[in-house]
Amino acid sequence: MSEIAVRRKGKLGTSIWAIGAWIIGILFFFPVLWMVLTSFKTEADAYSTTPHLVFKPVFEQYASVFSSGIGPYLVNSLLATVVSTALVLVLAVPAAYALSIYAVRKVQNALFFFISTKMLPIVAAIIPIYLAARSISGLDNIWTLVVLYTGMNLPIAVWMMRSFFLEVPSEMLEAARMDGAKLGQEIRHVLLPVVAPGIAATALICVIFTWNEFFFALNLTTIRASTMPVFLVSFITSEGAYWARLAAAATLASIPVLLAGWFAQKQLVRGLSMGAVK
Amino acid sequence: MAVVDAGRISARGAAMRRRAPLLPALILLFIVTQIPFLFTIIFSFQSWNLLRPGSTRWVWFQNYASVFTDGTALQALLNEVLMTVLAVLVSLVLGTLFAVLLDRKFPGRSVVRTLLISPFLIMPTVAALLWKTTMLDPVYGILNYLLRQVGAGPVDFVSSFPMTSVIVVLVWQWTPFMMLICLAGLQSQSHEVLEAASMDGAGPLRTFFSVTLPHLRSYLELGGLLGAIYLVNTFDLIYMMTQGGPGTATTNLPYYIYQRAFQGFDIGQASALGVVTVIGTIIVASVALRSLFSVFKTAEARA
């Protein structure tokens, strides 16, 4: 086969590959796209036996979602997500540092403990947590959720952060120590530059799981401390399951994490592999 | 003598200092997970219904006996296993395929990757609503629209095939997760090895199965383990899509425990179910974890 023929075959192959990938990508994304489209429809358009891809967009669904009192739920979700993610990082980074650079003894045991707490299904702890929260009037309290979400994401965060710390070349650390670098300097000049993307990736994973969490939010809150997933449920109960309006509420609930994930997808790839298997 | 003592004390001090950064995380986790679980175990030996205060008494293994004679509990256990295993396996296979698709350069690759990871970022409650209404609805759903075009249907997917519907949504959400992990694995593959394989005359399929797949093994194990850990807790989807029904067709353990605890207020029964769930999870996961940790150790030995 001549070189040109090979190249042409390669080009054709790439086109077929691209078309296939695009079709799969669009099919997979379609439900999300459809949700966003539906949110701009009138209810009459949404309930049509022939689905319309092209229609005259209206914004009344968003207006009615905003007037239905979504505000406090959004604030609660933001608060729970931001505070618990910050707490997770504050706790997980030193722990991961101890488990990698600082090399405490019995690293395996500690790591095993961290990951094994993740083996504990939430349902196995919910009853005592509910009763404990009830007895200290921590029900329907956003700070109860903050503490639980911190505990929920901590194991995976320690694991992820550890793998990023392990990537710090030991020669760099030794060189810094030889030069008499203090711990603060060591952290600022040697560790942070390497580990910063890892912190971003870990934060993103925590944000995703916290923002989307439903089980604790449903069972431990009623009104005051409820988060976005619970808003959706109460929205259906109070406003009825009208698709277009529901789609608007669902879009609003999903958009923050969707955008965060899109912008940080490189970190997501790196973060999820977690270096545990590098 | 005194010198030795001082040395020992300072060594102990150093060890304590080394452990200090670990402690806050360990203590929080202990309080939030281990202590509640301990109480769950204690409650599981009691007959305790919140609706009948003062009737609490020790019944030891009676709750466990009724777990294994309660048809719904056994059904929930079966559904749990079916749901988790099938969702993990199918999303692993699809995720691997998608990762391979994305591992090659083509126009718009990053856009396609963005499209493909989106389902993982969608709130599970939203995913359940989306699929139940706009996709699977017997009258206005897109799937039934497509079926009508070929003269078939209508099919009420969620009532007629509840388990399949739930698994489809789970797979839709978790395939991107598996894909991302696999993608990291593919990108860490050395090009020399791949080139050598093709120099030796191995076709792309042969190369994939004899070179790439073994390399991906540890990544697939990690994906499977993490996926299983999260999928065991599937609740949102069931709550929003099927409410465990029709009947008990999609009741899994978390949903059944929720029903026993928060609708039946039966603390003892629900706790026993929780303990059974944990034991099951540990058995399944320890097998997976052991293989993962062997990978872990070799990575450390190399480092």
Coordinates of C-alpha atoms in Angstrom, one line a residue:
Chain A
M1 CA 0.0 0.0 0.0
S2 CA 1.4 3.4 -0.9
E3 CA 1.9 6.0 1.8
I4 CA -0.9 8.2 0.4
A5 CA -3.3 5.3 0.5
V6 CA -2.4 4.6 4.1
R7 CA -2.8 8.2 5.0
R8 CA -6.2 8.4 3.3
K9 CA -7.3 5.2 5.0
G10 CA -6.2 6.8 8.3
K11 CA -8.2 9.9 7.5
L12 CA -11.3 7.9 6.6
G13 CA -10.9 5.9 9.8
T14 CA -10.7 9.1 11.8
S15 CA -13.9 10.5 10.2
I16 CA -15.8 7.3 10.9
W17 CA -14.4 7.2 14.4
A18 CA -15.4 10.9 14.9
I19 CA -18.9 10.4 13.6
G20 CA -19.4 7.3 15.8
A21 CA -18.1 9.1 18.9
W22 CA -20.2 12.2 18.2
I23 CA -23.4 10.1 17.8
I24 CA -22.7 8.3 21.0
G25 CA -21.9 11.5 22.8
I26 CA -25.1 13.2 21.7
L27 CA -27.3 10.2 22.4
F28 CA -25.8 10.0 25.9
F29 CA -26.2 13.7 26.5
F30 CA -29.7 13.8 25.0
P31 CA -31.7 13.4 28.3
V32 CA -29.9 16.4 29.7
L33 CA -30.4 18.5 26.6
W34 CA -34.0 17.5 26.6
M35 CA -34.4 18.6 30.2
V36 CA -33.0 22.0 29.3
L37 CA -35.2 22.3 26.2
T38 CA -38.3 21.2 28.1
S39 CA -37.7 23.9 30.7
F40 CA -38.2 26.6 28.0
K41 CA -41.5 25.1 26.8
T42 CA -45.1 25.8 27.7
E43 CA -46.8 22.9 29.5
A44 CA -48.8 22.3 26.3
D45 CA -45.6 22.0 24.3
A46 CA -44.0 19.7 26.9
Y47 CA -47.0 17.4 26.9
S48 CA -47.0 16.7 23.2
T49 CA -47.1 13.2 21.7
T50 CA -44.8 14.4 19.0
P51 CA -41.7 15.8 20.6
H52 CA -40.7 19.3 19.3
L53 CA -37.0 20.1 18.9
V54 CA -37.9 23.5 17.6
F55 CA -40.4 25.7 19.5
K56 CA -40.9 29.2 20.7
P57 CA -39.0 29.5 24.0
V58 CA -40.7 30.9 27.1
F59 CA -39.3 31.8 30.4
E60 CA -42.4 31.5 32.5
Q61 CA -41.3 28.2 34.0
Y62 CA -38.2 29.8 35.5
A63 CA -40.3 32.7 36.8
S64 CA -42.7 30.4 38.5
V65 CA -39.9 28.3 40.0
F66 CA -38.2 31.4 41.4
S67 CA -41.5 32.6 42.9
S68 CA -42.1 29.2 44.5
G69 CA -39.5 29.9 47.2
I70 CA -36.4 28.1 45.8
G71 CA -34.2 30.7 47.5
P72 CA -33.7 29.1 51.0
Y73 CA -33.1 25.7 49.5
L74 CA -30.4 27.1 47.2
V75 CA -28.7 28.9 50.1
N76 CA -28.8 25.7 52.2
S77 CA -27.3 23.7 49.4
L78 CA -24.6 26.3 48.8
L79 CA -23.8 26.5 52.5
A80 CA -23.6 22.8 53.0
T81 CA -21.5 22.2 49.9
V82 CA -19.0 25.1 50.4
V83 CA -18.5 24.6 54.2
S84 CA -18.3 20.8 54.2
T85 CA -15.9 20.8 51.2
A86 CA -13.7 23.3 53.0
L87 CA -13.8 21.3 56.2
V88 CA -13.0 18.1 54.2
L89 CA -9.9 19.8 52.7
V90 CA -8.8 21.1 56.1
L91 CA -9.0 17.7 57.6
A92 CA -7.9 15.6 54.6
V93 CA -4.8 17.5 53.5
P94 CA -2.9 17.1 56.8
A95 CA -4.0 13.5 57.1
A96 CA -2.9 12.7 53.5
Y97 CA 0.4 14.5 54.2
A98 CA 0.9 12.3 57.3
L99 CA 0.1 9.2 55.3
S100 CA 2.5 10.0 52.4
I101 CA 5.3 12.5 52.9
Y102 CA 5.5 12.3 56.7
A103 CA 5.1 8.6 56.7
V104 CA 3.5 7.6 59.9
R105 CA 3.9 4.0 60.8
K106 CA 1.2 1.5 59.9
V107 CA 0.1 3.6 56.9
Q108 CA -1.7 0.5 55.5
N109 CA -3.9 0.2 58.6
A110 CA -4.8 3.9 58.6
L111 CA -5.6 3.8 54.9
F112 CA -7.6 0.7 55.4
F113 CA -9.6 2.3 58.2
F114 CA -10.4 5.3 56.0
I115 CA -11.6 3.3 53.0
S116 CA -13.4 0.8 55.2
T117 CA -15.6 3.5 56.7
K118 CA -16.7 4.1 53.1
M119 CA -17.8 0.4 53.0
L120 CA -20.3 1.3 55.7
P121 CA -23.6 2.0 53.9
I122 CA -25.2 5.1 55.1
V123 CA -28.3 3.2 55.9
A124 CA -26.4 1.3 58.6
A125 CA -25.8 4.6 60.5
I126 CA -28.8 6.6 59.7
I127 CA -31.0 5.5 62.7
P128 CA -28.5 6.4 65.5
I129 CA -27.7 9.6 63.6
Y130 CA -31.3 10.5 63.4
L131 CA -32.0 9.7 67.1
A132 CA -28.8 11.6 68.2
A133 CA -29.7 14.6 66.0
R134 CA -33.2 14.5 67.5
S135 CA -32.0 14.4 71.1
I136 CA -29.7 17.4 70.6
S137 CA -32.3 19.2 68.5
G138 CA -30.1 18.9 65.5
L139 CA -32.9 17.9 63.2
D140 CA -33.7 20.3 60.4
N141 CA -30.4 22.0 61.1
I142 CA -28.0 22.7 58.3
W143 CA -24.9 22.2 60.5
T144 CA -25.9 18.6 61.1
L145 CA -25.8 18.1 57.4
V146 CA -22.4 19.9 57.2
V147 CA -20.9 17.6 59.7
L148 CA -22.3 14.5 58.1
Y149 CA -21.3 15.5 54.6
T150 CA -17.8 16.2 55.9
G151 CA -17.6 12.7 57.3
M152 CA -19.1 11.3 54.1
N153 CA -16.5 12.7 51.8
L154 CA -13.5 12.5 54.1
P155 CA -12.3 9.0 53.3
I156 CA -12.3 9.5 49.5
A157 CA -10.6 12.9 49.9
V158 CA -7.8 11.4 52.1
W159 CA -7.3 8.7 49.5
M160 CA -7.2 11.1 46.6
M161 CA -5.0 13.7 48.3
R162 CA -2.5 11.0 49.4
S163 CA -2.0 9.9 45.8
F164 CA -1.2 13.5 44.9
F165 CA 1.3 13.9 47.7
L166 CA 3.0 10.7 46.6
E167 CA 3.7 12.4 43.3
V168 CA 6.0 14.9 44.9
P169 CA 9.5 13.8 44.0
S170 CA 11.4 12.8 47.1
E171 CA 14.6 14.5 45.8
M172 CA 12.8 17.8 45.8
L173 CA 11.8 17.4 49.5
E174 CA 15.3 16.2 50.5
A175 CA 16.9 19.1 48.7
A176 CA 14.6 21.6 50.5
R177 CA 15.3 20.0 53.9
M178 CA 19.0 20.1 53.2
D179 CA 18.7 23.7 52.6
G180 CA 17.1 24.0 56.0
A181 CA 13.7 24.8 54.8
K182 CA 11.1 25.2 57.6
L183 CA 7.9 23.3 57.4
G184 CA 6.0 26.4 56.2
Q185 CA 8.5 26.9 53.4
E186 CA 8.5 23.3 52.4
I187 CA 4.8 23.4 52.1
R188 CA 4.6 26.6 50.2
H189 CA 7.5 26.1 47.7
V190 CA 7.7 22.3 47.3
L191 CA 4.4 20.7 48.1
L192 CA 1.8 23.2 47.1
P193 CA 2.8 23.7 43.5
V194 CA 2.6 19.9 42.9
V195 CA -0.5 19.2 45.0
A196 CA -2.7 22.2 44.1
P197 CA -4.4 20.5 41.1
G198 CA -5.1 17.6 43.4
I199 CA -6.8 19.9 45.9
A200 CA -9.0 21.2 43.1
A201 CA -9.9 17.7 41.9
T202 CA -10.7 16.6 45.5
A203 CA -12.8 19.6 46.1
L204 CA -14.7 19.0 42.9
I205 CA -15.5 15.4 43.8
C206 CA -16.7 16.6 47.3
V207 CA -18.8 19.3 45.7
I208 CA -20.5 16.8 43.3
F209 CA -21.4 14.3 46.0
T210 CA -22.5 16.9 48.5
W211 CA -24.6 19.0 46.2
N212 CA -26.4 15.9 45.0
E213 CA -26.9 14.2 48.3
F214 CA -30.4 13.2 49.1
F215 CA -30.7 10.5 51.8
F216 CA -29.5 12.6 54.8
A217 CA -31.2 15.7 53.5
L218 CA -34.6 13.9 53.1
N219 CA -34.5 12.2 56.5
L220 CA -32.9 14.8 58.7
T221 CA -34.5 18.0 57.5
T222 CA -38.1 19.2 57.1
I223 CA -38.2 22.8 55.9
R224 CA -35.6 25.1 57.3
A225 CA -32.4 23.2 56.5
S226 CA -33.6 21.4 53.3
T227 CA -31.4 21.3 50.2
M228 CA -32.1 21.3 46.5
P229 CA -32.9 17.6 46.0
V230 CA -35.5 17.9 48.8
F231 CA -36.8 21.1 47.1
L232 CA -37.5 19.0 44.0
V233 CA -39.5 16.5 46.0
S234 CA -41.5 19.2 47.8
F235 CA -41.9 21.1 44.5
I236 CA -43.7 18.0 43.0
T237 CA -45.9 17.7 46.1
S238 CA -46.9 21.3 46.2
E239 CA -47.0 22.3 42.5
G240 CA -47.8 19.0 40.9
A241 CA -45.6 17.1 38.4
Y242 CA -45.9 19.5 35.5
W243 CA -43.1 18.6 33.2
A244 CA -42.0 22.0 31.9
R245 CA -41.9 23.6 35.3
L246 CA -40.3 20.6 36.8
A247 CA -37.7 20.7 34.1
A248 CA -36.9 24.3 35.0
A249 CA -36.5 23.4 38.6
A250 CA -34.4 20.3 37.7
T251 CA -32.2 22.4 35.4
L252 CA -31.6 25.0 38.1
A253 CA -30.7 22.2 40.6
S254 CA -28.2 20.6 38.2
I255 CA -26.5 23.5 36.6
P256 CA -24.0 24.5 39.3
V257 CA -22.4 21.1 39.5
L258 CA -22.7 20.5 35.7
L259 CA -20.8 23.7 35.0
A260 CA -18.2 23.0 37.7
G261 CA -17.6 19.5 36.3
W262 CA -17.3 20.8 32.7
F263 CA -14.7 23.4 33.6
A264 CA -12.7 21.1 35.7
Q265 CA -12.9 17.9 33.7
K266 CA -9.2 17.5 33.3
Q267 CA -8.8 17.4 37.0
L268 CA -11.7 15.0 37.2
V269 CA -9.9 12.5 34.9
R270 CA -6.7 12.8 37.0
G271 CA -8.4 12.9 40.3
L272 CA -10.6 9.8 39.8
S273 CA -7.7 7.6 38.8
M274 CA -6.3 8.7 42.2
G275 CA -2.8 7.6 41.5
A276 CA -3.6 4.5 43.6
V277 CA -2.9 2.5 40.5
K278 CA -0.2 4.4 38.8
Chain B
M1 CA 19.5 4.8 82.0
A2 CA 18.2 8.3 82.1
V3 CA 19.6 9.0 78.7
V4 CA 17.8 6.0 77.3
D5 CA 14.6 7.1 78.9
A6 CA 14.9 10.5 77.4
G7 CA 15.6 9.0 74.0
R8 CA 12.6 6.8 74.3
I9 CA 10.3 9.7 75.4
S10 CA 11.5 11.9 72.6
A11 CA 11.0 9.1 70.1
R12 CA 7.5 8.7 71.4
G13 CA 7.0 12.4 71.2
A14 CA 8.1 12.4 67.6
A15 CA 5.8 9.5 66.8
M16 CA 2.9 11.5 68.4
R17 CA 3.8 14.5 66.3
R18 CA 3.9 12.5 63.2
R19 CA 0.5 11.1 64.0
A20 CA -1.1 14.5 65.0
P21 CA -2.1 15.6 61.5
L22 CA -4.0 12.3 61.1
L23 CA -6.0 12.6 64.3
P24 CA -8.7 15.2 63.5
A25 CA -9.8 13.2 60.4
L26 CA -9.7 9.9 62.3
I27 CA -11.7 11.3 65.2
L28 CA -14.4 12.8 63.0
L29 CA -14.8 9.7 61.0
F30 CA -14.9 7.6 64.2
I31 CA -17.7 9.8 65.6
V32 CA -19.7 10.0 62.4
T33 CA -19.4 6.4 61.2
Q34 CA -18.1 4.0 63.8
I35 CA -20.1 5.1 66.8
P36 CA -23.4 5.2 65.0
F37 CA -22.8 1.8 63.6
L38 CA -22.1 0.5 67.1
F39 CA -25.4 1.8 68.2
T40 CA -27.1 0.2 65.1
I41 CA -25.7 -3.1 66.3
I42 CA -27.1 -2.5 69.8
F43 CA -30.5 -1.4 68.5
S44 CA -30.6 -4.5 66.3
F45 CA -30.9 -6.7 69.4
Q46 CA -33.8 -4.7 70.7
S47 CA -37.5 -4.6 70.0
W48 CA -38.1 -0.9 69.7
N49 CA -40.8 1.0 67.9
L50 CA -40.9 4.7 68.2
L51 CA -44.6 4.7 68.0
R52 CA -44.8 2.6 71.2
P53 CA -42.5 4.4 73.7
G54 CA -41.6 2.4 76.7
S55 CA -42.0 -0.9 75.0
T56 CA -38.3 -1.3 74.3
R57 CA -36.8 -4.6 75.3
W58 CA -34.0 -7.0 74.4
V59 CA -34.9 -9.6 71.9
W60 CA -31.4 -10.6 70.9
F61 CA -31.5 -12.4 67.5
Q62 CA -35.2 -12.2 66.9
N63 CA -34.8 -9.2 64.5
Y64 CA -32.3 -11.2 62.5
A65 CA -34.5 -14.2 62.4
S66 CA -37.3 -12.1 61.1
V67 CA -35.0 -10.6 58.5
F68 CA -34.4 -14.0 57.0
T69 CA -38.0 -15.1 57.2
D70 CA -39.4 -11.8 55.9
G71 CA -40.2 -12.2 52.2
T72 CA -39.8 -8.5 51.5
A73 CA -36.4 -8.4 53.2
L74 CA -35.2 -11.3 51.2
Q75 CA -36.6 -9.7 48.0
A76 CA -34.8 -6.5 48.9
L77 CA -31.5 -8.4 49.4
L78 CA -31.9 -10.0 46.0
N79 CA -32.8 -6.7 44.3
E80 CA -29.8 -5.1 46.0
V81 CA -27.4 -7.6 44.6
L82 CA -28.9 -7.7 41.2
M83 CA -29.1 -3.9 40.9
T84 CA -25.5 -3.3 42.1
V85 CA -23.8 -6.1 40.2
L86 CA -25.6 -5.4 36.9
A87 CA -25.2 -1.6 37.1
V88 CA -21.5 -1.9 37.9
L89 CA -20.8 -4.5 35.2
V90 CA -22.7 -2.8 32.4
S91 CA -21.3 0.7 33.2
L92 CA -17.8 -0.8 33.4
V93 CA -18.1 -2.3 29.9
L94 CA -19.7 0.8 28.4
G95 CA -17.2 3.0 30.2
T96 CA -14.3 1.1 28.8
L97 CA -15.7 1.3 25.3
F98 CA -16.2 5.0 25.6
A99 CA -12.8 5.6 27.0
V100 CA -11.2 3.7 24.1
L101 CA -13.4 5.9 21.8
L102 CA -12.0 9.0 23.4
D103 CA -8.4 7.9 23.6
R104 CA -7.9 8.6 19.9
K105 CA -7.6 12.1 18.5
F106 CA -10.6 13.3 16.4
P107 CA -12.2 16.7 15.7
G108 CA -14.3 17.8 18.7
R109 CA -12.9 15.2 21.0
S110 CA -13.1 17.4 24.1
V111 CA -16.7 18.4 23.3
V112 CA -17.7 14.7 23.1
R113 CA -15.9 14.0 26.4
T114 CA -17.8 16.9 27.9
L115 CA -21.1 15.4 26.6
L116 CA -20.2 12.0 27.9
I117 CA -19.3 13.0 31.5
S118 CA -22.4 15.0 32.0
P119 CA -24.7 12.3 33.3
F120 CA -22.3 11.7 36.2
L121 CA -22.7 15.4 37.2
I122 CA -26.5 15.4 37.1
M123 CA -28.2 15.1 40.5
P124 CA -29.6 11.6 40.9
T125 CA -33.0 12.9 41.9
V126 CA -33.1 14.9 38.7
A127 CA -31.9 11.9 36.7
A128 CA -34.7 9.8 38.0
L129 CA -37.3 12.5 37.2
L130 CA -35.9 13.1 33.8
W131 CA -36.0 9.4 32.8
K132 CA -39.3 8.7 34.4
T133 CA -41.1 11.6 32.7
T134 CA -39.6 12.8 29.4
M135 CA -37.8 9.6 28.4
L136 CA -39.9 6.6 29.7
D137 CA -43.4 8.0 30.0
P138 CA -46.0 5.7 28.2
V139 CA -47.7 8.6 26.4
Y140 CA -45.4 11.6 26.1
G141 CA -42.0 9.9 26.6
I142 CA -39.5 10.0 23.8
L143 CA -38.9 6.2 23.8
N144 CA -42.6 5.6 23.2
Y145 CA -42.6 8.2 20.4
L146 CA -39.8 6.3 18.7
L147 CA -41.6 3.0 19.2
R148 CA -44.8 4.5 17.7
Q149 CA -42.8 5.4 14.6
V150 CA -42.1 1.7 14.0
G151 CA -45.6 0.7 14.9
A152 CA -44.9 -0.7 18.3
G153 CA -45.8 0.2 21.8
P154 CA -46.9 1.8 23.9
V155 CA -44.9 0.4 26.7
D156 CA -45.1 1.6 30.3
F157 CA -41.4 1.0 30.9
V158 CA -41.3 1.9 34.6
S159 CA -44.3 -0.3 35.6
S160 CA -43.6 -3.2 33.2
F161 CA -39.8 -3.3 33.5
P162 CA -39.1 -1.5 36.7
M163 CA -35.8 -3.2 37.5
T164 CA -34.5 -2.7 34.0
S165 CA -35.6 1.0 34.0
V166 CA -33.7 1.6 37.3
I167 CA -30.6 -0.1 36.1
V168 CA -30.7 1.8 32.8
V169 CA -30.6 5.1 34.7
L170 CA -27.9 3.9 37.1
V171 CA -25.8 2.8 34.1
W172 CA -26.4 6.1 32.4
Q173 CA -25.1 7.9 35.5
W174 CA -22.2 5.7 36.3
T175 CA -20.8 5.0 32.8
P176 CA -19.0 8.4 32.7
F177 CA -17.4 7.7 36.1
M178 CA -16.0 4.4 34.8
M179 CA -15.0 6.1 31.6
L180 CA -13.0 8.7 33.4
I181 CA -11.1 6.1 35.4
C182 CA -10.5 4.0 32.3
L183 CA -9.4 7.1 30.4
A184 CA -6.7 7.8 33.0
G185 CA -5.6 4.2 32.6
L186 CA -5.4 4.4 28.9
Q187 CA -3.5 7.7 29.0
S188 CA -0.9 6.2 31.3
Q189 CA -0.2 3.4 28.8
S190 CA 3.3 3.5 27.4
H191 CA 3.4 4.2 23.7
E192 CA 6.5 2.0 23.2
V193 CA 4.7 -1.1 24.3
L194 CA 1.8 -0.3 21.9
E195 CA 4.2 0.3 19.1
A196 CA 6.1 -2.8 19.8
A197 CA 2.8 -4.8 19.7
S198 CA 1.9 -3.3 16.3
M199 CA 5.5 -3.9 15.0
D200 CA 5.0 -7.6 16.0
G201 CA 2.0 -7.6 13.7
A202 CA -0.7 -7.6 16.3
G203 CA -4.0 -6.0 15.0
P204 CA -5.8 -3.4 17.1
L205 CA -8.2 -5.9 18.6
R206 CA -5.4 -8.3 19.5
T207 CA -3.4 -5.4 21.0
F208 CA -6.4 -4.3 23.0
F209 CA -7.1 -7.7 24.5
S210 CA -3.5 -8.8 25.2
V211 CA -1.8 -5.5 26.0
T212 CA -4.3 -2.7 26.9
L213 CA -6.8 -4.8 28.9
P214 CA -4.2 -6.3 31.3
H215 CA -2.8 -2.8 31.8
L216 CA -6.3 -1.5 32.6
R217 CA -7.1 -4.3 35.0
S218 CA -6.2 -2.3 38.2
Y219 CA -8.1 0.7 36.9
L220 CA -11.2 -1.4 36.2
E221 CA -10.9 -2.9 39.7
L222 CA -10.7 0.5 41.3
G223 CA -13.7 1.6 39.2
G224 CA -15.7 -1.4 40.1
L225 CA -14.9 -1.1 43.8
L226 CA -15.8 2.6 44.0
G227 CA -18.9 2.2 41.9
A228 CA -20.1 -0.7 44.1
I229 CA -19.5 1.3 47.3
Y230 CA -21.7 4.1 46.0
L231 CA -24.3 1.9 44.2
V232 CA -24.9 -0.2 47.3
N233 CA -26.4 3.0 48.7
T234 CA -28.8 3.7 45.8
F235 CA -31.8 5.4 47.3
D236 CA -32.6 8.6 45.4
L237 CA -33.4 6.8 42.2
I238 CA -35.8 4.3 43.8
Y239 CA -37.5 7.0 45.9
M240 CA -38.1 9.2 42.9
M241 CA -38.7 6.6 40.2
T242 CA -40.6 3.6 41.6
Q243 CA -41.0 4.0 45.3
G244 CA -39.7 0.5 45.5
G245 CA -42.5 -0.9 43.4
P246 CA -44.5 -2.0 41.7
G247 CA -45.0 -4.1 44.8
T248 CA -41.5 -4.8 46.0
A249 CA -40.0 -5.2 42.5
T250 CA -37.4 -2.5 43.0
T251 CA -37.2 -2.3 46.8
N252 CA -33.5 -2.6 47.6
L253 CA -32.0 -2.6 51.1
P254 CA -31.6 1.1 51.6
Y255 CA -35.2 1.7 50.5
Y256 CA -36.5 -1.0 52.7
I257 CA -34.6 0.2 55.7
Y258 CA -36.0 3.7 55.0
Q259 CA -39.5 2.2 55.0
R260 CA -39.0 0.2 58.1
A261 CA -37.3 3.1 60.0
F262 CA -39.1 6.3 58.8
Q263 CA -42.5 4.9 57.9
G264 CA -42.8 1.9 60.2
F265 CA -40.7 3.5 63.0
D266 CA -39.4 0.0 63.7
I267 CA -35.9 0.8 65.0
G268 CA -35.0 -2.8 65.9
Q269 CA -35.9 -4.3 62.6
A270 CA -34.4 -1.5 60.5
S271 CA -31.2 -1.8 62.5
A272 CA -30.9 -5.5 61.9
L273 CA -31.4 -4.9 58.2
G274 CA -28.6 -2.3 58.4
V275 CA -26.2 -4.7 60.0
V276 CA -27.0 -7.3 57.4
T277 CA -26.3 -4.8 54.7
V278 CA -22.9 -4.0 56.2
I279 CA -21.9 -7.6 56.5
G280 CA -22.9 -8.2 52.9
T281 CA -21.0 -5.2 51.7
I282 CA -17.9 -6.1 53.7
I283 CA -17.9 -9.6 52.3
V284 CA -18.2 -8.4 48.7
A285 CA -15.9 -5.5 49.1
S286 CA -13.1 -7.2 51.0
V287 CA -12.5 -9.5 48.1
A288 CA -12.3 -6.5 45.8
L289 CA -10.3 -4.5 48.3
R290 CA -7.7 -7.2 48.7
S291 CA -6.9 -7.2 45.1
L292 CA -6.8 -3.5 45.1
F293 CA -4.4 -3.4 48.0
S294 CA -2.1 -5.8 46.3
V295 CA -1.8 -3.3 43.5
F296 CA -1.3 -0.6 46.1
K297 CA 1.6 -2.4 47.7
T298 CA 3.4 -3.1 44.5
A299 CA 3.1 0.5 43.5
E300 CA 4.6 1.4 46.9
A301 CA 7.4 -1.1 46.5
R302 CA 8.3 0.4 43.2
A303 CA 8.3 4.0 44.6

